[in-house]
Short mmCIF file of C-alpha atoms in Angstrom, two decimals:
data_model
loop_
_atom_site.label_atom_id
_atom_site.label_comp_id
_atom_site.label_asym_id
_atom_site.label_seq_id
_atom_site.Cartn_x
_atom_site.Cartn_y
_atom_site.Cartn_z
CA UNK Z 29 -105.47 55.25 -30.01
CA UNK Z 30 -105.36 58.32 -27.75
CA UNK Z 31 -102.20 60.06 -26.53
CA UNK Z 32 -103.05 58.93 -23.01
CA UNK Z 33 -103.16 55.32 -24.18
CA UNK Z 34 -99.77 55.66 -25.89
CA UNK Z 35 -98.27 56.82 -22.61
CA UNK Z 36 -99.34 53.64 -20.85
CA UNK Z 37 -97.19 50.53 -21.16
CA UNK Z 38 -97.79 46.83 -20.71
CA UNK Z 39 -94.75 44.74 -19.75
CA UNK Z 40 -95.32 41.01 -20.15
CA UNK Z 41 -92.85 38.27 -19.29
CA UNK Z 42 -92.47 34.50 -19.26
CA UNK Z 43 -90.48 33.19 -16.31
CA UNK Z 44 -88.38 30.05 -15.76
CA UNK Z 45 -87.35 29.66 -19.39
CA UNK Z 46 -85.00 26.74 -20.00
CA UNK Z 47 -84.69 23.32 -21.63
CA UNK Z 48 -87.00 21.63 -19.11
CA UNK Z 49 -89.84 24.10 -19.68
CA UNK Z 50 -89.57 24.35 -23.46
CA UNK Z 51 -93.00 22.97 -24.35
CA UNK Z 52 -94.82 25.21 -21.87
CA UNK Z 53 -92.77 28.25 -22.86
CA UNK Z 54 -93.62 27.71 -26.53
CA UNK Z 55 -97.31 27.58 -25.60
CA UNK Z 56 -97.09 30.77 -23.56
CA UNK Z 57 -94.99 32.54 -26.20
CA UNK Z 58 -97.60 31.73 -28.85
CA UNK Z 59 -100.34 33.17 -26.61
CA UNK Z 60 -98.32 36.29 -25.83
CA UNK Z 61 -97.45 36.96 -29.46
CA UNK Z 62 -101.06 36.51 -30.50
CA UNK Z 63 -102.43 38.86 -27.85
CA UNK Z 64 -99.61 41.42 -27.94
CA UNK Z 65 -99.38 41.53 -31.71
CA UNK Z 66 -95.72 40.51 -31.82
CA UNK Z 67 -92.64 39.78 -29.72
CA UNK Z 68 -93.00 42.74 -27.33
CA UNK Z 69 -92.38 40.74 -24.16
CA UNK Z 70 -89.55 39.29 -22.12
CA UNK Z 71 -88.25 35.84 -21.26
CA UNK Z 72 -86.48 35.13 -17.97
CA UNK Z 73 -83.84 32.48 -18.58
CA UNK Z 74 -82.57 30.06 -15.93
CA UNK Z 75 -79.07 28.82 -16.84
CA UNK Z 76 -79.31 25.50 -14.97
CA UNK Z 77 -82.72 24.94 -13.41
CA UNK Z 78 -82.30 23.17 -10.06
CA UNK Z 79 -78.91 21.93 -11.27
CA UNK Z 80 -80.66 19.42 -13.55
CA UNK Z 81 -81.21 21.20 -16.87
CA UNK Z 82 -78.08 23.06 -18.00
CA UNK Z 83 -78.67 25.43 -20.88
CA UNK Z 84 -75.00 25.05 -21.82
CA UNK Z 85 -75.55 21.42 -22.85
CA UNK Z 86 -78.74 21.74 -24.91
CA UNK Z 87 -77.83 22.96 -28.39
CA UNK Z 88 -81.35 22.64 -29.75
CA UNK Z 89 -82.82 24.85 -27.04
CA UNK Z 90 -79.95 27.31 -27.48
CA UNK Z 91 -80.93 27.70 -31.13
CA UNK Z 92 -84.55 28.25 -30.18
CA UNK Z 93 -83.59 30.85 -27.54
CA UNK Z 94 -81.40 32.69 -30.02
CA UNK Z 95 -84.24 32.72 -32.53
CA UNK Z 96 -86.58 34.26 -29.98
CA UNK Z 97 -83.99 36.91 -29.14
CA UNK Z 98 -83.40 37.70 -32.80
CA UNK Z 99 -87.16 38.12 -33.24
CA UNK Z 100 -87.08 40.88 -30.60
CA UNK Z 101 -87.96 39.15 -27.33
CA UNK Z 102 -85.97 40.60 -24.43
CA UNK Z 103 -83.89 38.14 -22.43
CA UNK Z 104 -83.25 38.49 -18.69
CA UNK Z 105 -80.92 36.51 -16.47
CA UNK Z 106 -83.17 34.71 -13.97
CA UNK Z 107 -80.82 33.44 -11.30
CA UNK Z 108 -78.58 30.46 -11.95
CA UNK Z 109 -80.19 27.41 -10.31
CA UNK Z 110 -83.55 28.96 -9.30
CA UNK Z 111 -83.14 26.96 -6.08
CA UNK Z 112 -82.60 28.31 -2.56
CA UNK Z 113 -80.07 26.29 -0.57
CA UNK Z 114 -79.54 28.78 2.28
CA UNK Z 115 -80.86 28.36 5.82
CA UNK Z 116 -82.67 31.60 6.68
CA UNK Z 117 -83.62 33.39 9.87
CA UNK Z 118 -86.00 36.19 10.77
CA UNK Z 119 -87.78 38.03 7.96
CA UNK Z 120 -85.84 36.13 5.30
CA UNK Z 121 -87.07 32.85 6.75
CA UNK Z 122 -90.66 34.06 6.45
CA UNK Z 123 -90.14 35.12 2.82
CA UNK Z 124 -88.43 31.84 1.95
CA UNK Z 125 -91.22 29.81 3.48
CA UNK Z 126 -94.31 31.75 2.39
CA UNK Z 127 -93.38 33.63 -0.81
CA UNK Z 128 -91.84 30.76 -2.76
CA UNK Z 129 -91.46 26.98 -2.74
CA UNK Z 130 -87.72 26.81 -2.05
CA UNK Z 131 -86.83 28.87 -5.13
CA UNK Z 132 -85.68 32.22 -3.72
CA UNK Z 133 -82.08 31.57 -4.79
CA UNK Z 134 -80.77 35.11 -4.26
CA UNK Z 135 -82.44 35.81 -0.94
CA UNK Z 136 -79.59 34.57 1.23
CA UNK Z 137 -76.48 34.65 -0.98
CA UNK Z 138 -73.47 36.70 0.03
CA UNK Z 139 -72.31 39.42 -2.33
CA UNK Z 140 -69.44 37.46 -3.90
CA UNK Z 141 -71.55 34.38 -4.64
CA UNK Z 142 -74.44 36.46 -5.96
CA UNK Z 143 -72.13 38.44 -8.24
CA UNK Z 144 -70.45 35.29 -9.54
CA UNK Z 145 -73.78 33.71 -10.47
CA UNK Z 146 -75.04 36.92 -12.07
CA UNK Z 147 -71.92 37.29 -14.20
CA UNK Z 148 -71.83 33.62 -15.15
CA UNK Z 149 -75.50 33.74 -16.14
CA UNK Z 150 -74.99 36.93 -18.13
CA UNK Z 151 -72.00 35.50 -19.99
CA UNK Z 152 -73.71 32.22 -20.82
CA UNK Z 153 -76.99 33.71 -22.02
CA UNK Z 154 -75.30 36.45 -24.03
CA UNK Z 155 -73.09 33.85 -25.70
CA UNK Z 156 -76.20 31.86 -26.62
CA UNK Z 157 -78.32 34.74 -27.93
CA UNK Z 158 -75.51 36.79 -29.46
CA UNK Z 159 -76.54 40.08 -27.88
CA UNK Z 160 -76.68 41.80 -24.46
CA UNK Z 161 -79.19 40.66 -21.88
CA UNK Z 162 -81.81 43.15 -20.72
CA UNK Z 163 -81.11 42.77 -17.01
CA UNK Z 164 -81.56 40.52 -14.01
CA UNK Z 165 -84.69 39.36 -12.20
CA UNK Z 166 -84.18 37.16 -9.16
CA UNK Z 167 -86.17 33.94 -8.81
CA UNK Z 168 -89.42 34.65 -6.92
CA UNK Z 169 -88.45 38.37 -7.11
CA UNK Z 170 -86.52 37.94 -3.83
CA UNK Z 171 -83.24 39.78 -3.17
CA UNK Z 172 -81.06 39.73 -0.09
CA UNK Z 173 -78.52 42.40 0.80
CA UNK Z 174 -75.75 40.45 -0.93
CA UNK Z 175 -77.72 40.30 -4.16
CA UNK Z 176 -78.56 43.99 -4.04
CA UNK Z 177 -74.91 44.90 -3.57
CA UNK Z 178 -73.88 42.58 -6.41
CA UNK Z 179 -76.39 44.16 -8.78
CA UNK Z 180 -74.53 47.46 -8.64
CA UNK Z 181 -71.45 45.75 -10.09
CA UNK Z 182 -72.85 43.18 -12.50
CA UNK Z 183 -73.59 45.40 -15.49
CA UNK Z 184 -77.16 44.12 -15.81
CA UNK Z 185 -79.16 47.25 -16.61
CA UNK Z 186 -82.73 46.60 -15.44
CA UNK Z 187 -84.03 44.88 -12.30
CA UNK Z 188 -87.51 44.27 -10.91
CA UNK Z 189 -89.20 42.89 -7.81
CA UNK Z 190 -92.85 42.44 -6.87
CA UNK Z 191 -93.46 46.18 -6.61
CA UNK Z 192 -91.11 48.12 -8.87
CA UNK Z 193 -88.69 48.20 -11.80
CA UNK Z 194 -85.41 50.05 -11.39
CA UNK Z 195 -82.06 50.75 -13.03
CA UNK Z 196 -79.42 48.62 -11.34
CA UNK Z 197 -76.60 51.12 -11.73
CA UNK Z 198 -78.06 54.16 -10.01
CA UNK Z 199 -81.19 52.75 -8.37
CA UNK Z 200 -83.47 55.03 -10.37
CA UNK Z 201 -87.05 53.69 -10.15
CA UNK Z 202 -88.59 53.35 -13.61
CA UNK Z 203 -92.03 52.00 -12.68
CA UNK Z 204 -94.05 51.14 -9.59
CA UNK Z 205 -96.95 48.84 -8.90
CA UNK Z 206 -97.67 45.15 -8.34
CA UNK Z 207 -96.94 42.49 -10.92
CA UNK Z 208 -99.93 40.38 -11.96
CA UNK Z 209 -98.93 36.73 -11.77
CA UNK Z 210 -100.50 33.34 -11.20
CA UNK Z 211 -99.78 30.30 -9.01
CA UNK Z 212 -100.36 26.66 -9.90
CA UNK Z 213 -98.78 24.70 -7.07
CA UNK Z 214 -101.89 24.44 -4.87
CA UNK Z 215 -105.64 24.90 -5.20
CA UNK Z 216 -105.64 27.72 -2.65
CA UNK Z 217 -102.85 29.65 -4.38
CA UNK Z 218 -104.50 29.13 -7.74
CA UNK Z 219 -107.78 30.52 -6.43
CA UNK Z 220 -106.13 33.56 -4.86
CA UNK Z 221 -104.12 34.33 -8.00
CA UNK Z 222 -107.26 34.11 -10.14
CA UNK Z 223 -109.02 36.49 -7.78
CA UNK Z 224 -106.12 38.95 -7.82
CA UNK Z 225 -105.93 38.92 -11.63
CA UNK Z 226 -109.67 39.61 -11.83
CA UNK Z 227 -109.27 42.50 -9.41
CA UNK Z 228 -106.29 43.83 -11.36
CA UNK Z 229 -108.30 43.91 -14.57
CA UNK Z 230 -110.65 46.32 -12.82
CA UNK Z 231 -108.28 48.27 -10.59
CA UNK Z 232 -105.12 48.75 -12.68
CA UNK Z 233 -106.22 50.20 -16.06
CA UNK Z 234 -105.35 53.73 -14.89
CA UNK Z 235 -101.83 52.68 -13.86
CA UNK Z 236 -99.19 53.91 -16.28
CA UNK Z 237 -97.21 50.67 -16.28
CA UNK Z 238 -98.84 47.25 -15.90
CA UNK Z 239 -96.70 44.12 -15.52
CA UNK Z 240 -97.91 40.60 -16.29
CA UNK Z 241 -95.81 37.51 -15.58
CA UNK Z 242 -96.62 33.91 -16.52
CA UNK Z 243 -94.84 30.71 -15.49
CA UNK Z 244 -94.58 27.33 -17.24
CA UNK Z 245 -96.72 25.69 -14.58
CA UNK Z 246 -99.62 27.94 -15.54
CA UNK Z 247 -100.27 25.89 -18.67
CA UNK Z 248 -101.22 22.88 -16.53
CA UNK Z 249 -104.50 24.51 -15.44
CA UNK Z 250 -107.04 25.72 -18.02
CA UNK Z 251 -108.44 28.29 -15.58
CA UNK Z 252 -105.02 29.93 -15.28
CA UNK Z 253 -104.51 30.05 -19.03
CA UNK Z 254 -107.95 31.57 -19.48
CA UNK Z 255 -107.16 34.21 -16.84
CA UNK Z 256 -103.82 35.05 -18.45
CA UNK Z 257 -105.57 35.40 -21.81
CA UNK Z 258 -108.29 37.62 -20.34
CA UNK Z 259 -105.73 39.79 -18.56
CA UNK Z 260 -103.64 40.26 -21.70
CA UNK Z 261 -106.77 41.14 -23.69
CA UNK Z 262 -107.90 43.63 -21.04
CA UNK Z 263 -104.67 45.53 -20.85
CA UNK Z 264 -103.82 45.60 -24.53
CA UNK Z 265 -107.00 47.67 -24.87
CA UNK Z 266 -105.52 50.47 -22.74
CA UNK Z 267 -101.74 49.91 -22.67
CA UNK Z 268 -99.13 49.62 -25.40
CA UNK Z 269 -97.26 46.28 -25.36
CA UNK Z 270 -93.68 47.32 -24.65
CA UNK Z 271 -90.20 46.16 -23.80
CA UNK Z 272 -88.50 46.92 -20.52
CA UNK Z 273 -85.94 49.10 -22.24
CA UNK Z 274 -88.81 51.38 -23.30
CA UNK Z 275 -89.15 52.52 -19.69
CA UNK Z 276 -85.88 54.38 -19.82
CA UNK Z 277 -86.44 55.75 -23.32
CA UNK Z 278 -89.95 57.09 -23.13
CA UNK Z 279 -91.09 57.36 -19.55
CA UNK Z 280 -90.22 59.65 -16.69
CA UNK Z 281 -89.39 57.89 -13.41
CA UNK Z 282 -92.47 57.16 -11.33
#
């Protein structure tokens, strides 16, 4: 492996982790570990998905989550409900309607509510896994002004959106570039996500940091799973599978 290859990092993550998605998450985790050569990826944990699947009440899944964390998988707080219950206007209304299916929970929250949910999620997940969480990633990567203000107080070190990764405390940008992800909720979105992943496999190898994010719904479509597999294989050839905390340790801000 060349020095240039060692300087490049692949950040992979599984979103929407919780009791309701356990079977799909296990399938994705097995794929990730096989392609990445170990547990060098992250899981984004939803404390109570849509208010129907509370992590706090599922002891068996808690044990599984703790085992993953002990094996070295990074754990992020991924909202609280993963459901957007705010009525939006203007640009936020466009984002809520076109960038997610009613799941941009932190797009319209005020600062106090956002901070409360962040802290509650952090406390619950850290109690379950027995160690600090890696940071916070909002559902659908959508943040309103209230959420951004809350992040500076929540003590959750690392944050990301569609285009960058940054340190929550001082706003220092650790990596830039689009995240490669897939969509399963409609044929059109599936087709466009497959096309983007194929383009990324050609266009992004020179990028220092590549991010790949899979969702439980991806396992429902063989074409998506095949694309995820191909994308992981492509980038492990040029990028070192890494954890988010490696950005601060080994890489200069980009």
